[in-house]
Coordinates of C-alpha atoms and ligand atoms in Angstrom, one line a residue:
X1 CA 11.4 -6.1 -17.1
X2 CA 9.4 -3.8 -14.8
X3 CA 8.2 -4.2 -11.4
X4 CA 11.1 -6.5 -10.0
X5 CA 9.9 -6.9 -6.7
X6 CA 5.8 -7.9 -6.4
X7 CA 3.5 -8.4 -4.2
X8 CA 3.3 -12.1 -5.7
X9 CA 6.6 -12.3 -4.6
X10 CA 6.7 -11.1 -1.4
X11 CA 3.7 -13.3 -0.1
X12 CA 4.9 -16.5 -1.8
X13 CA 8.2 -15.9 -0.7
X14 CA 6.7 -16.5 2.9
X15 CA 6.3 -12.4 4.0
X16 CA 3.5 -11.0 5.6
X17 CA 2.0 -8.0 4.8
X18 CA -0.3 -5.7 6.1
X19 CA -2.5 -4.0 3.7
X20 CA -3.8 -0.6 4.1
X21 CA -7.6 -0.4 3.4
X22 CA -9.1 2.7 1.5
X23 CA -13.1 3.3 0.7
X24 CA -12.0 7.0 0.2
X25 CA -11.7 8.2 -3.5
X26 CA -9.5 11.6 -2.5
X27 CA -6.2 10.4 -4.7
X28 CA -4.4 12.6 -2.1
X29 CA -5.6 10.4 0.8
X30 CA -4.6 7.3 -1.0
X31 CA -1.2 8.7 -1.4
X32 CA -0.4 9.5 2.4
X33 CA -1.7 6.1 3.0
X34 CA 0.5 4.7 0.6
X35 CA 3.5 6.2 1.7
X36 CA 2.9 4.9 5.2
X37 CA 4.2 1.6 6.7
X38 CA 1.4 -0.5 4.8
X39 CA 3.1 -3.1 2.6
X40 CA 0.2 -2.9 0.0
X41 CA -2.8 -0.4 -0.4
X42 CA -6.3 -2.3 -1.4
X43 CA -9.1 0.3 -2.9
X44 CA -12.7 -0.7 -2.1
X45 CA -15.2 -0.5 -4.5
X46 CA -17.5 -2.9 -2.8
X47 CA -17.9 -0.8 0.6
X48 CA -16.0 2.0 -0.3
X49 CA -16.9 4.8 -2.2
X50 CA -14.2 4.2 -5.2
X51 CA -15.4 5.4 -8.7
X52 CA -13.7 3.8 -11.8
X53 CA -12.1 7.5 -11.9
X54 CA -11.0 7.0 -8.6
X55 CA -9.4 3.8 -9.1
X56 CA -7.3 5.2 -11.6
X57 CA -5.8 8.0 -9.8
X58 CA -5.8 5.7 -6.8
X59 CA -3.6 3.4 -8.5
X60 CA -1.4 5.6 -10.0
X61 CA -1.2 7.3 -6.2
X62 CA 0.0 3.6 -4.9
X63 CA 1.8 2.5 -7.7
X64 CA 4.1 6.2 -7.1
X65 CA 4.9 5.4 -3.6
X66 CA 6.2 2.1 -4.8
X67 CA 3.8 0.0 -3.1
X68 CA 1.2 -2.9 -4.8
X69 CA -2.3 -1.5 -5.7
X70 CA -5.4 -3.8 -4.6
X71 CA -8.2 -3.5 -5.7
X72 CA -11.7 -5.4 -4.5
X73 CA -14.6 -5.1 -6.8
X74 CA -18.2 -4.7 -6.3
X75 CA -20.1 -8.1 -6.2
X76 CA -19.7 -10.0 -9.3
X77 CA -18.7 -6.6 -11.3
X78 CA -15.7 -8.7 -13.0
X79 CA -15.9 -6.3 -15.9
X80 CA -14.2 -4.1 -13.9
X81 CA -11.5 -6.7 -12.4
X82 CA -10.0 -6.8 -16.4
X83 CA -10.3 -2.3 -16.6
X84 CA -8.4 -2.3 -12.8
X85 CA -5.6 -4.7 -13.9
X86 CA -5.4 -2.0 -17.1
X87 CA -4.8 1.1 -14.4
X88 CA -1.7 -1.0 -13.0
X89 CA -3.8 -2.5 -10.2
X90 CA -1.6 -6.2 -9.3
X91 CA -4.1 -8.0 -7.3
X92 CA -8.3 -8.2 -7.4
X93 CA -9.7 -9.2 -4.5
X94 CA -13.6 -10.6 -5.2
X95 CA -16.6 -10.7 -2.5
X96 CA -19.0 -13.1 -2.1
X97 CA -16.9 -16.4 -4.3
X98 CA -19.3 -19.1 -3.2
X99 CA -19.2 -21.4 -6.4
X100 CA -16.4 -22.8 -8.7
X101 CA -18.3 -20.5 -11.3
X102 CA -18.2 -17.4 -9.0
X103 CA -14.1 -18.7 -8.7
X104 CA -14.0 -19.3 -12.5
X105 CA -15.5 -16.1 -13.6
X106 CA -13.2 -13.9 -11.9
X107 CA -10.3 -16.0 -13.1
X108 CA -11.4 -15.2 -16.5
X109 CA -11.4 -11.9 -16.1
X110 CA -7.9 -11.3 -14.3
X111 CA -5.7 -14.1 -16.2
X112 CA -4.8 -14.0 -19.9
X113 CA -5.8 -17.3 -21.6
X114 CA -4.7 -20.2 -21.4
X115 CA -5.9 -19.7 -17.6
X116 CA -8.5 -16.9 -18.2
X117 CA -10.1 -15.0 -20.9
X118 CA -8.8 -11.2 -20.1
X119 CA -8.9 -9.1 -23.3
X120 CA -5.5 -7.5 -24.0
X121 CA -5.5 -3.8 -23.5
X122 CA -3.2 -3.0 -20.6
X123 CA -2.3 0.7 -21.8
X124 CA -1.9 2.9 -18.7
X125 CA -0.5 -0.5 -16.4
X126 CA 2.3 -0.9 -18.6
X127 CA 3.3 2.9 -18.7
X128 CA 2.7 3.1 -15.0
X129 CA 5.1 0.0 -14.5
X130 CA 7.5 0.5 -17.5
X131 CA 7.0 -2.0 -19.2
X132 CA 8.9 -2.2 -22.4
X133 CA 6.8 -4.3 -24.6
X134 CA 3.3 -5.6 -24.2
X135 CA 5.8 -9.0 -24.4
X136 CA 7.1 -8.4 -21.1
X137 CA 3.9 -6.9 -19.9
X138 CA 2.2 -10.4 -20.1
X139 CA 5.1 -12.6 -19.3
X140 CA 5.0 -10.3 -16.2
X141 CA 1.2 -11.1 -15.7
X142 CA 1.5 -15.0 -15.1
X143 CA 3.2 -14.8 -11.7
X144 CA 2.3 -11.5 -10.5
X145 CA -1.0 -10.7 -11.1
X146 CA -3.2 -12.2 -8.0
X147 CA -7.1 -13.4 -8.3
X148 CA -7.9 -13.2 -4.7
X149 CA -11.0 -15.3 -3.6
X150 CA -13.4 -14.0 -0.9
X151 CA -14.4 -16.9 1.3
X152 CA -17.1 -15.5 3.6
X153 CA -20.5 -17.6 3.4
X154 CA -21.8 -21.0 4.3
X155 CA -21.7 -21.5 0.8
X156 CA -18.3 -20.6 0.2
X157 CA -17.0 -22.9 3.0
X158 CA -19.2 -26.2 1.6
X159 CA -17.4 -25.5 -2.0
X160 CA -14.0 -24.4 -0.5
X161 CA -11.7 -27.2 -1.9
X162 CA -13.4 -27.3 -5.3
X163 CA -13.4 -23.0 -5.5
X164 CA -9.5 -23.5 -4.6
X165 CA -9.0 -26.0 -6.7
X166 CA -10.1 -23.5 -9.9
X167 CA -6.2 -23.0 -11.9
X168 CA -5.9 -19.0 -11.4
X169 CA -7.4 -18.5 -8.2
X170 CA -4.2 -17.9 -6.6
X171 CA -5.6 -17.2 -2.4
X172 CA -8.6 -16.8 -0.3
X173 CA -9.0 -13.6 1.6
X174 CA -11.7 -14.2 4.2
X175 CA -14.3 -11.7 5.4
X176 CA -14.7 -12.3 8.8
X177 CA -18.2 -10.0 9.2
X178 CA -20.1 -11.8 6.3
X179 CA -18.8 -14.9 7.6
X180 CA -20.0 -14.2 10.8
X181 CA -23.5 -13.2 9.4
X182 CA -24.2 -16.5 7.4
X183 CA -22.5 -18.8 9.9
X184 CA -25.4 -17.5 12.9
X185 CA -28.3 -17.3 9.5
X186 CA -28.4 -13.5 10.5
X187 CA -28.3 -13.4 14.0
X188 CA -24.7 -12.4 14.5
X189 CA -22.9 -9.5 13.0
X190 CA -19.2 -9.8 15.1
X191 CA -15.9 -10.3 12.7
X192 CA -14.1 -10.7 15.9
X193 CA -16.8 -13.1 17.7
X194 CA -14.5 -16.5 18.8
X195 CA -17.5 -18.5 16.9
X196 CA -16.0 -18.2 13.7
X197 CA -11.9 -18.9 15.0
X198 CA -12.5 -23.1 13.7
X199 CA -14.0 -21.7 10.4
X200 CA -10.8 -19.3 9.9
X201 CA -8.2 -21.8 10.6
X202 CA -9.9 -24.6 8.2
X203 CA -10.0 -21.8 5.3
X204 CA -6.3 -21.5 6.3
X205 CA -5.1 -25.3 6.4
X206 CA -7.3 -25.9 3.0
X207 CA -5.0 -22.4 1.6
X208 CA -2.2 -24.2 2.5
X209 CA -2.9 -27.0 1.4
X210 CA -3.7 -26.2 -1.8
X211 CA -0.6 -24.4 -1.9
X212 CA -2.5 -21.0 -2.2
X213 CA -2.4 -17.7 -0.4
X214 CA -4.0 -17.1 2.8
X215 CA -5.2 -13.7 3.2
X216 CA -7.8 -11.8 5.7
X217 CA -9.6 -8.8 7.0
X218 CA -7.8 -8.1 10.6
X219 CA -11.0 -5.7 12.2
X220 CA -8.4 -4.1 14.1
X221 CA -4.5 -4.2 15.4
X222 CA -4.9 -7.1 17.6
X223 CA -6.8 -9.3 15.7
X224 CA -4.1 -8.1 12.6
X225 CA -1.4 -9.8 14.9
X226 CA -2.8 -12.7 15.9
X227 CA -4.0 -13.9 12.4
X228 CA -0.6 -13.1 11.2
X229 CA 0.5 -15.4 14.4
X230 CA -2.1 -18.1 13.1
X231 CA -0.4 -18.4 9.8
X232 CA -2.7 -15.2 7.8
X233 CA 0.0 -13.8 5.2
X234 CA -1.8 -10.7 3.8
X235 CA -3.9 -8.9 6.6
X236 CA -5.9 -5.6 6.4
X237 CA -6.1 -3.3 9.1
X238 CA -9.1 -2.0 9.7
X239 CA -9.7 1.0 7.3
X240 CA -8.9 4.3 6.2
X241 CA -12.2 5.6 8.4
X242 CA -10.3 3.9 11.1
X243 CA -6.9 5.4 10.9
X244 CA -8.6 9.2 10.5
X245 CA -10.8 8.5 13.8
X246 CA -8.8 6.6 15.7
X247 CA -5.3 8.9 14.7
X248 CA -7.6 12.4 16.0
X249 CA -8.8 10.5 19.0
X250 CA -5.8 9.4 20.0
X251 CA -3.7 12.7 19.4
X252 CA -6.0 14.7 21.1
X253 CA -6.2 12.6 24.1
X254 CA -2.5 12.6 24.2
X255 CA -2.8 16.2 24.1
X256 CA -5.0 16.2 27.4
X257 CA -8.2 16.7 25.4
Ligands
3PY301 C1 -16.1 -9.0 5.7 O1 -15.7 -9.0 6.8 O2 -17.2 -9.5 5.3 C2 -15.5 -8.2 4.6 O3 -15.9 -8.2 3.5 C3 -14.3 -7.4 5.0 O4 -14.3 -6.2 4.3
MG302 MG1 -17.8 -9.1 3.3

């Protein structure tokens, strides 16, 4: 079989991982990020300005530097959760799950039945991950393909046991700027204000409880470390319009500039 190590793996064998964030749709941009300390690479088509075209050479950038390809979905676009897994993508991260539906509809479209509904046509994952036989390509699929969960509203929080309760929905990954946004109705737009901290550990002791991944968007380096202290298992970064600013800043500073 293909792919002996996973992301799957790696998380539920206890690992963190820091996940490198990319909105850019240059294939070569992906690629350097790849091949940098990042565990995993997630592509953003929610905020980011991914293109189905630009998944798939994304992917295929990540999946040749030997790392796991995320990839997180526009809003309820599930269509395209089922056509990511296809380009060798392991792991769909979904905004905005606030209902068991929300949670049931993504399962559907990143699990094969008896769990979900996914059509079978995974022609470029398999050649990307050598697979042998489509076989081994869906025995592969039941314990390493992730439906990630975005817990980031009000909503979300009132339905959080039932929503991780759904058979499929393997973690939560919480946005901590939405979060922020419905917790204060509107008034607050701060993923690192302390307001949200009791909201972010009960997402994590319900994860764990449930016996599902906890995952989260770290707004910057120190916020990275100390959810991965709290418990947090997969952690973004900040993003690729991050690393590009900050990296110039800092190098030309440390030039004297
Ligand atoms: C949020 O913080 O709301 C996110 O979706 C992170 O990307
Ligand atoms: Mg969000």
């Amino acid at each position: 079989m293909a792919k002996s190590y996973t992301l799957a793996q790696t998380l539920r064998s206890g690992e963190t991982t820091f996940l490198g964030w990319v909105g850019n749709p240059d294939p070569l941009v992906v690629e350097t990020i790849a091949r940098s300390r990042f565990g995993a690479i997630n592509l953003d088509m929610q905020h980011g300005w991914h293109s189905p075209e630009s998944i798939m050479n994304g992917v295929r950038s990540v999946v040749l530097a030997n790392k796991a390809a995320v990839v997180r979905i526009p809003v309820g676009d599930f269509a395209f959760a089922s056509r990511a897994l296809d380009m060798g993508a392991e792991a769909i991260i979904a905004p905005m799950i606030n209902t068991v539906a929300d949670a049931q509809a993504l399962v559907d479209a990143t699990k094969y039945p008896p769990l979900g509904k996914r059509s079978w046509g995974p022609v470029r994952g398999m050649t990307l991950g050598g697979f042998k036989s489509p076989s081994d390509y869906l025995a592969w699929t039941r314990d390493n393909v992730l439906a990630l969960a975005m817990i980031e509203t009000v909503e979300a929080i009132a339905n959080l046991d039932a929503i991780l309760s759904v058979p499929g929905i393997d973690g939560v990954f919480v946005g901590p700027s939405d979060l922020s946004l419905t917790l204060s109705e509107g008034a607050v737009i701060d993923g690192l204000s302390p307001t949200i901290n009791p909201t972010v550990s009960h997402i994590l002791s319900r994860a764990r409880a449930h016996g599902k991944i906890a995952a989260m968007f770290g707004i910057n380096a120190a916020h990275a470390k100390s959810l991965a202290a709290e418990g947090y298992q997969l952690i973004a970064v900040g993003t690729d319009n991050m690393y590009l600013t900050k990296g110039c800043n800092d190098l030309v500073e440390a030039a004297g500039g």
